[in-house]
């Protein structure tokens, strides 16, 4: 009877102070990760992306074939992706943040779906010959990606996304020849202005 009673007393003892402290620390850490924002937004990288986009808008405007126009913007999209990813990695490295953290994953999960949708629709429009619709789709879905991804970032990010969506809306009501201008304003000028603000306020 005595060993049985002793075992029951031991199993009913409250958790140790060390165990409770570790549980509290884990809870605090998880809460901080959930409430933290993604701050590795590339400022100077965004400026470089804007400069290349303005160059792409000028080159695309001077193309005499739809194929040349499309290739120009696809090259720019790939270049912007490389520059953006490298800038995000470099900024996260300099600030000591991890790209596998909860805020980074939230940003990626919000940003990726609209971009994937844009790729799918670009392929569809290419095979259907609907090239005139591409600027609207690119501006709108990129803006959507910035809004959804930026919901877990600094306040200015989703604002920029809504401006992109506004440019996409404008493209619906103007001549298709304005597509390069609107994309130059969005992917070019807006990226430069936004990048400079981020670099000044949020550390590069």
PDB file of C-alpha atoms in Angstrom:
ATOM      1  CA  UNK A   1       0.000   0.000   0.000  1.00  0.00           C
ATOM      2  CA  UNK A   2       2.782   2.422   0.836  1.00  0.00           C
ATOM      3  CA  UNK A   3       4.606   2.211  -2.540  1.00  0.00           C
ATOM      4  CA  UNK A   4       1.281   2.668  -4.352  1.00  0.00           C
ATOM      5  CA  UNK A   5       0.423   5.746  -2.318  1.00  0.00           C
ATOM      6  CA  UNK A   6       3.891   7.171  -2.899  1.00  0.00           C
ATOM      7  CA  UNK A   7       3.557   6.693  -6.665  1.00  0.00           C
ATOM      8  CA  UNK A   8       0.178   8.419  -6.690  1.00  0.00           C
ATOM      9  CA  UNK A   9       1.605  11.383  -4.782  1.00  0.00           C
ATOM     10  CA  UNK A  10       4.528  11.698  -7.192  1.00  0.00           C
ATOM     11  CA  UNK A  11       2.333  11.639 -10.296  1.00  0.00           C
ATOM     12  CA  UNK A  12       0.011  14.249  -8.840  1.00  0.00           C
ATOM     13  CA  UNK A  13       2.811  16.725  -8.093  1.00  0.00           C
ATOM     14  CA  UNK A  14       2.609  20.004 -10.015  1.00  0.00           C
ATOM     15  CA  UNK A  15       5.094  20.605 -12.870  1.00  0.00           C
ATOM     16  CA  UNK A  16       8.476  21.936 -11.850  1.00  0.00           C
ATOM     17  CA  UNK A  17       9.297  25.631 -11.953  1.00  0.00           C
ATOM     18  CA  UNK A  18      11.791  25.029 -14.748  1.00  0.00           C
ATOM     19  CA  UNK A  19       9.200  23.228 -16.870  1.00  0.00           C
ATOM     20  CA  UNK A  20       6.645  25.994 -16.427  1.00  0.00           C
ATOM     21  CA  UNK A  21       9.256  28.617 -17.273  1.00  0.00           C
ATOM     22  CA  UNK A  22      10.166  26.811 -20.506  1.00  0.00           C
ATOM     23  CA  UNK A  23       6.500  26.527 -21.473  1.00  0.00           C
ATOM     24  CA  UNK A  24       6.011  30.246 -20.817  1.00  0.00           C
ATOM     25  CA  UNK A  25       9.057  31.145 -22.885  1.00  0.00           C
ATOM     26  CA  UNK A  26       7.846  28.985 -25.776  1.00  0.00           C
ATOM     27  CA  UNK A  27       4.421  30.650 -25.622  1.00  0.00           C
ATOM     28  CA  UNK A  28       5.953  34.146 -25.538  1.00  0.00           C
ATOM     29  CA  UNK A  29       8.219  33.338 -28.466  1.00  0.00           C
ATOM     30  CA  UNK A  30       5.346  31.951 -30.531  1.00  0.00           C
ATOM     31  CA  UNK A  31       3.207  35.002 -29.761  1.00  0.00           C
ATOM     32  CA  UNK A  32       5.994  37.390 -30.748  1.00  0.00           C
ATOM     33  CA  UNK A  33       6.543  35.550 -34.026  1.00  0.00           C
ATOM     34  CA  UNK A  34       2.847  35.743 -34.851  1.00  0.00           C
ATOM     35  CA  UNK A  35       2.652  39.462 -34.096  1.00  0.00           C
ATOM     36  CA  UNK A  36       5.979  40.408 -35.737  1.00  0.00           C
ATOM     37  CA  UNK A  37       6.088  41.929 -39.205  1.00  0.00           C
ATOM     38  CA  UNK A  38       8.224  41.085 -42.211  1.00  0.00           C
ATOM     39  CA  UNK A  39      10.829  43.861 -42.382  1.00  0.00           C
ATOM     40  CA  UNK A  40      13.230  42.508 -45.018  1.00  0.00           C
ATOM     41  CA  UNK A  41      11.534  44.589 -47.724  1.00  0.00           C
ATOM     42  CA  UNK A  42      14.296  45.602 -50.158  1.00  0.00           C
ATOM     43  CA  UNK A  43      14.661  49.376 -50.364  1.00  0.00           C
ATOM     44  CA  UNK A  44      17.672  49.827 -52.601  1.00  0.00           C
ATOM     45  CA  UNK A  45      16.783  46.588 -54.339  1.00  0.00           C
ATOM     46  CA  UNK A  46      13.397  48.097 -55.162  1.00  0.00           C
ATOM     47  CA  UNK A  47      15.115  51.150 -56.613  1.00  0.00           C
ATOM     48  CA  UNK A  48      17.203  48.923 -58.885  1.00  0.00           C
ATOM     49  CA  UNK A  49      14.091  47.002 -59.912  1.00  0.00           C
ATOM     50  CA  UNK A  50      12.437  50.306 -60.797  1.00  0.00           C
ATOM     51  CA  UNK A  51      15.372  51.453 -62.913  1.00  0.00           C
ATOM     52  CA  UNK A  52      15.413  48.224 -64.922  1.00  0.00           C
ATOM     53  CA  UNK A  53      11.622  48.407 -65.358  1.00  0.00           C
ATOM     54  CA  UNK A  54      11.842  51.903 -66.828  1.00  0.00           C
ATOM     55  CA  UNK A  55      14.487  50.640 -69.233  1.00  0.00           C
ATOM     56  CA  UNK A  56      12.249  47.700 -70.128  1.00  0.00           C
ATOM     57  CA  UNK A  57       9.288  50.025 -70.752  1.00  0.00           C
ATOM     58  CA  UNK A  58      11.385  52.103 -73.185  1.00  0.00           C
ATOM     59  CA  UNK A  59      12.734  49.041 -74.971  1.00  0.00           C
ATOM     60  CA  UNK A  60       9.301  47.389 -75.154  1.00  0.00           C
ATOM     61  CA  UNK A  61       7.757  50.565 -76.550  1.00  0.00           C
ATOM     62  CA  UNK A  62      10.218  50.493 -79.443  1.00  0.00           C
ATOM     63  CA  UNK A  63       9.600  46.864 -80.351  1.00  0.00           C
ATOM     64  CA  UNK A  64       7.949  46.311 -83.708  1.00  0.00           C
ATOM     65  CA  UNK A  65       6.630  42.832 -82.937  1.00  0.00           C
ATOM     66  CA  UNK A  66       4.458  41.469 -80.142  1.00  0.00           C
ATOM     67  CA  UNK A  67       7.009  38.705 -79.617  1.00  0.00           C
ATOM     68  CA  UNK A  68       9.783  41.221 -79.005  1.00  0.00           C
ATOM     69  CA  UNK A  69       7.528  43.184 -76.636  1.00  0.00           C
ATOM     70  CA  UNK A  70       6.646  40.087 -74.628  1.00  0.00           C
ATOM     71  CA  UNK A  71      10.228  38.829 -74.433  1.00  0.00           C
ATOM     72  CA  UNK A  72      11.361  42.236 -73.176  1.00  0.00           C
ATOM     73  CA  UNK A  73       8.908  42.219 -70.286  1.00  0.00           C
ATOM     74  CA  UNK A  74       9.510  38.559 -69.455  1.00  0.00           C
ATOM     75  CA  UNK A  75      13.247  39.217 -69.218  1.00  0.00           C
ATOM     76  CA  UNK A  76      12.512  42.203 -66.986  1.00  0.00           C
ATOM     77  CA  UNK A  77      10.254  40.065 -64.772  1.00  0.00           C
ATOM     78  CA  UNK A  78      13.000  37.457 -64.344  1.00  0.00           C
ATOM     79  CA  UNK A  79      15.619  40.125 -63.677  1.00  0.00           C
ATOM     80  CA  UNK A  80      13.392  41.852 -61.120  1.00  0.00           C
ATOM     81  CA  UNK A  81      12.775  38.523 -59.391  1.00  0.00           C
ATOM     82  CA  UNK A  82      16.504  37.815 -59.099  1.00  0.00           C
ATOM     83  CA  UNK A  83      17.280  41.341 -57.876  1.00  0.00           C
ATOM     84  CA  UNK A  84      14.398  41.285 -55.391  1.00  0.00           C
ATOM     85  CA  UNK A  85      15.280  37.903 -53.907  1.00  0.00           C
ATOM     86  CA  UNK A  86      18.949  38.812 -53.563  1.00  0.00           C
ATOM     87  CA  UNK A  87      18.056  42.145 -51.955  1.00  0.00           C
ATOM     88  CA  UNK A  88      15.693  40.467 -49.480  1.00  0.00           C
ATOM     89  CA  UNK A  89      18.339  37.880 -48.579  1.00  0.00           C
ATOM     90  CA  UNK A  90      21.025  40.542 -48.153  1.00  0.00           C
ATOM     91  CA  UNK A  91      18.835  42.771 -45.991  1.00  0.00           C
ATOM     92  CA  UNK A  92      17.734  39.863 -43.819  1.00  0.00           C
ATOM     93  CA  UNK A  93      21.372  38.808 -43.419  1.00  0.00           C
ATOM     94  CA  UNK A  94      22.496  42.305 -42.433  1.00  0.00           C
ATOM     95  CA  UNK A  95      19.715  42.674 -39.875  1.00  0.00           C
ATOM     96  CA  UNK A  96      20.176  39.196 -38.449  1.00  0.00           C
ATOM     97  CA  UNK A  97      16.677  38.063 -39.433  1.00  0.00           C
ATOM     98  CA  UNK A  98      15.859  34.619 -40.763  1.00  0.00           C
ATOM     99  CA  UNK A  99      14.020  34.017 -44.026  1.00  0.00           C
ATOM    100  CA  UNK A 100      12.507  30.916 -42.441  1.00  0.00           C
ATOM    101  CA  UNK A 101      10.864  32.901 -39.621  1.00  0.00           C
ATOM    102  CA  UNK A 102       7.091  33.049 -39.206  1.00  0.00           C
ATOM    103  CA  UNK A 103       6.754  36.624 -40.628  1.00  0.00           C
ATOM    104  CA  UNK A 104       8.837  35.638 -43.684  1.00  0.00           C
ATOM    105  CA  UNK A 105       6.708  32.572 -44.324  1.00  0.00           C
ATOM    106  CA  UNK A 106       3.503  34.600 -43.967  1.00  0.00           C
ATOM    107  CA  UNK A 107       4.803  37.121 -46.498  1.00  0.00           C
ATOM    108  CA  UNK A 108       5.732  34.356 -48.953  1.00  0.00           C
ATOM    109  CA  UNK A 109       2.393  32.544 -48.540  1.00  0.00           C
ATOM    110  CA  UNK A 110       0.507  35.768 -49.196  1.00  0.00           C
ATOM    111  CA  UNK A 111       2.712  36.947 -52.058  1.00  0.00           C
ATOM    112  CA  UNK A 112       3.058  33.729 -54.061  1.00  0.00           C
ATOM    113  CA  UNK A 113      -0.543  32.802 -55.085  1.00  0.00           C
ATOM    114  CA  UNK A 114      -1.315  35.991 -57.084  1.00  0.00           C
ATOM    115  CA  UNK A 115       2.081  35.733 -58.807  1.00  0.00           C
ATOM    116  CA  UNK A 116       1.385  32.121 -59.772  1.00  0.00           C
ATOM    117  CA  UNK A 117      -2.034  33.185 -61.064  1.00  0.00           C
ATOM    118  CA  UNK A 118      -0.319  35.872 -63.141  1.00  0.00           C
ATOM    119  CA  UNK A 119       2.012  33.292 -64.693  1.00  0.00           C
ATOM    120  CA  UNK A 120      -0.916  31.005 -65.535  1.00  0.00           C
ATOM    121  CA  UNK A 121      -2.932  33.836 -67.109  1.00  0.00           C
ATOM    122  CA  UNK A 122       0.103  35.063 -69.056  1.00  0.00           C
ATOM    123  CA  UNK A 123       0.473  31.605 -70.596  1.00  0.00           C
ATOM    124  CA  UNK A 124      -3.248  31.492 -71.358  1.00  0.00           C
ATOM    125  CA  UNK A 125      -3.271  34.928 -73.000  1.00  0.00           C
ATOM    126  CA  UNK A 126      -0.173  34.029 -75.018  1.00  0.00           C
ATOM    127  CA  UNK A 127      -1.766  30.940 -76.541  1.00  0.00           C
ATOM    128  CA  UNK A 128      -5.045  32.793 -77.093  1.00  0.00           C
ATOM    129  CA  UNK A 129      -3.316  35.832 -78.570  1.00  0.00           C
ATOM    130  CA  UNK A 130      -4.744  38.212 -75.968  1.00  0.00           C
ATOM    131  CA  UNK A 131      -1.578  40.276 -75.527  1.00  0.00           C
ATOM    132  CA  UNK A 132      -3.444  43.525 -74.960  1.00  0.00           C
ATOM    133  CA  UNK A 133      -4.801  42.187 -71.639  1.00  0.00           C
ATOM    134  CA  UNK A 134      -1.397  41.351 -70.164  1.00  0.00           C
ATOM    135  CA  UNK A 135      -0.546  44.798 -68.700  1.00  0.00           C
ATOM    136  CA  UNK A 136      -3.853  44.836 -66.805  1.00  0.00           C
ATOM    137  CA  UNK A 137      -3.276  41.350 -65.412  1.00  0.00           C
ATOM    138  CA  UNK A 138       0.357  42.031 -64.517  1.00  0.00           C
ATOM    139  CA  UNK A 139      -0.338  45.285 -62.705  1.00  0.00           C
ATOM    140  CA  UNK A 140      -3.442  44.017 -60.910  1.00  0.00           C
ATOM    141  CA  UNK A 141      -2.089  40.662 -59.757  1.00  0.00           C
ATOM    142  CA  UNK A 142       1.282  42.062 -58.762  1.00  0.00           C
ATOM    143  CA  UNK A 143      -0.537  44.678 -56.722  1.00  0.00           C
ATOM    144  CA  UNK A 144      -2.669  41.951 -55.177  1.00  0.00           C
ATOM    145  CA  UNK A 145       0.476  39.997 -54.276  1.00  0.00           C
ATOM    146  CA  UNK A 146       1.981  43.061 -52.614  1.00  0.00           C
ATOM    147  CA  UNK A 147      -1.240  43.699 -50.652  1.00  0.00           C
ATOM    148  CA  UNK A 148      -1.679  40.118 -49.451  1.00  0.00           C
ATOM    149  CA  UNK A 149       2.000  39.613 -48.690  1.00  0.00           C
ATOM    150  CA  UNK A 150       2.352  43.081 -47.226  1.00  0.00           C
ATOM    151  CA  UNK A 151      -0.475  42.470 -44.756  1.00  0.00           C
ATOM    152  CA  UNK A 152       2.267  41.041 -42.530  1.00  0.00           C
ATOM    153  CA  UNK A 153       4.806  43.742 -43.274  1.00  0.00           C
ATOM    154  CA  UNK A 154       5.310  47.462 -42.704  1.00  0.00           C
ATOM    155  CA  UNK A 155       2.308  49.704 -43.354  1.00  0.00           C
ATOM    156  CA  UNK A 156       3.517  51.261 -46.595  1.00  0.00           C
ATOM    157  CA  UNK A 157       3.737  47.905 -48.422  1.00  0.00           C
ATOM    158  CA  UNK A 158      -0.003  47.216 -48.862  1.00  0.00           C
ATOM    159  CA  UNK A 159      -0.533  50.869 -49.775  1.00  0.00           C
ATOM    160  CA  UNK A 160       1.859  50.445 -52.695  1.00  0.00           C
ATOM    161  CA  UNK A 161      -0.007  47.283 -53.670  1.00  0.00           C
ATOM    162  CA  UNK A 162      -3.290  49.182 -53.875  1.00  0.00           C
ATOM    163  CA  UNK A 163      -1.649  51.775 -56.116  1.00  0.00           C
ATOM    164  CA  UNK A 164      -0.610  48.972 -58.478  1.00  0.00           C
ATOM    165  CA  UNK A 165      -4.191  47.704 -58.493  1.00  0.00           C
ATOM    166  CA  UNK A 166      -5.351  51.241 -59.283  1.00  0.00           C
ATOM    167  CA  UNK A 167      -2.977  51.383 -62.263  1.00  0.00           C
ATOM    168  CA  UNK A 168      -4.400  48.060 -63.426  1.00  0.00           C
ATOM    169  CA  UNK A 169      -7.894  49.515 -63.204  1.00  0.00           C
ATOM    170  CA  UNK A 170      -6.839  52.563 -65.224  1.00  0.00           C
ATOM    171  CA  UNK A 171      -5.447  50.290 -67.938  1.00  0.00           C
ATOM    172  CA  UNK A 172      -8.948  48.904 -68.480  1.00  0.00           C
ATOM    173  CA  UNK A 173     -10.262  52.288 -69.640  1.00  0.00           C
ATOM    174  CA  UNK A 174      -7.374  53.575 -71.774  1.00  0.00           C
ATOM    175  CA  UNK A 175      -5.951  52.582 -75.121  1.00  0.00           C
ATOM    176  CA  UNK A 176      -3.742  49.495 -75.126  1.00  0.00           C
ATOM    177  CA  UNK A 177      -0.852  51.645 -76.338  1.00  0.00           C
ATOM    178  CA  UNK A 178      -0.666  53.106 -72.818  1.00  0.00           C
ATOM    179  CA  UNK A 179       0.233  49.717 -71.362  1.00  0.00           C
ATOM    180  CA  UNK A 180       3.974  50.347 -71.465  1.00  0.00           C
ATOM    181  CA  UNK A 181       3.539  53.762 -69.872  1.00  0.00           C
ATOM    182  CA  UNK A 182       1.419  52.415 -67.020  1.00  0.00           C
ATOM    183  CA  UNK A 183       3.854  49.564 -66.393  1.00  0.00           C
ATOM    184  CA  UNK A 184       6.747  52.001 -66.516  1.00  0.00           C
ATOM    185  CA  UNK A 185       4.980  54.131 -63.911  1.00  0.00           C
ATOM    186  CA  UNK A 186       4.107  51.135 -61.734  1.00  0.00           C
ATOM    187  CA  UNK A 187       7.056  48.775 -61.976  1.00  0.00           C
ATOM    188  CA  UNK A 188       9.453  51.639 -62.591  1.00  0.00           C
ATOM    189  CA  UNK A 189       8.664  54.960 -60.925  1.00  0.00           C
ATOM    190  CA  UNK A 190       6.590  53.509 -58.090  1.00  0.00           C
ATOM    191  CA  UNK A 191       9.290  50.957 -57.235  1.00  0.00           C
ATOM    192  CA  UNK A 192      11.921  53.697 -57.139  1.00  0.00           C
ATOM    193  CA  UNK A 193       9.874  55.993 -54.877  1.00  0.00           C
ATOM    194  CA  UNK A 194       8.800  53.110 -52.655  1.00  0.00           C
ATOM    195  CA  UNK A 195      12.350  51.771 -52.496  1.00  0.00           C
ATOM    196  CA  UNK A 196      13.769  55.113 -51.413  1.00  0.00           C
ATOM    197  CA  UNK A 197      11.149  55.452 -48.667  1.00  0.00           C
ATOM    198  CA  UNK A 198      11.865  51.944 -47.385  1.00  0.00           C
ATOM    199  CA  UNK A 199      15.629  52.495 -47.530  1.00  0.00           C
ATOM    200  CA  UNK A 200      15.298  55.696 -45.509  1.00  0.00           C
ATOM    201  CA  UNK A 201      12.779  54.541 -42.903  1.00  0.00           C
ATOM    202  CA  UNK A 202      13.426  50.816 -42.573  1.00  0.00           C
ATOM    203  CA  UNK A 203      17.143  50.364 -42.986  1.00  0.00           C
ATOM    204  CA  UNK A 204      18.055  49.790 -46.611  1.00  0.00           C
TER     205      UNK A 204
END
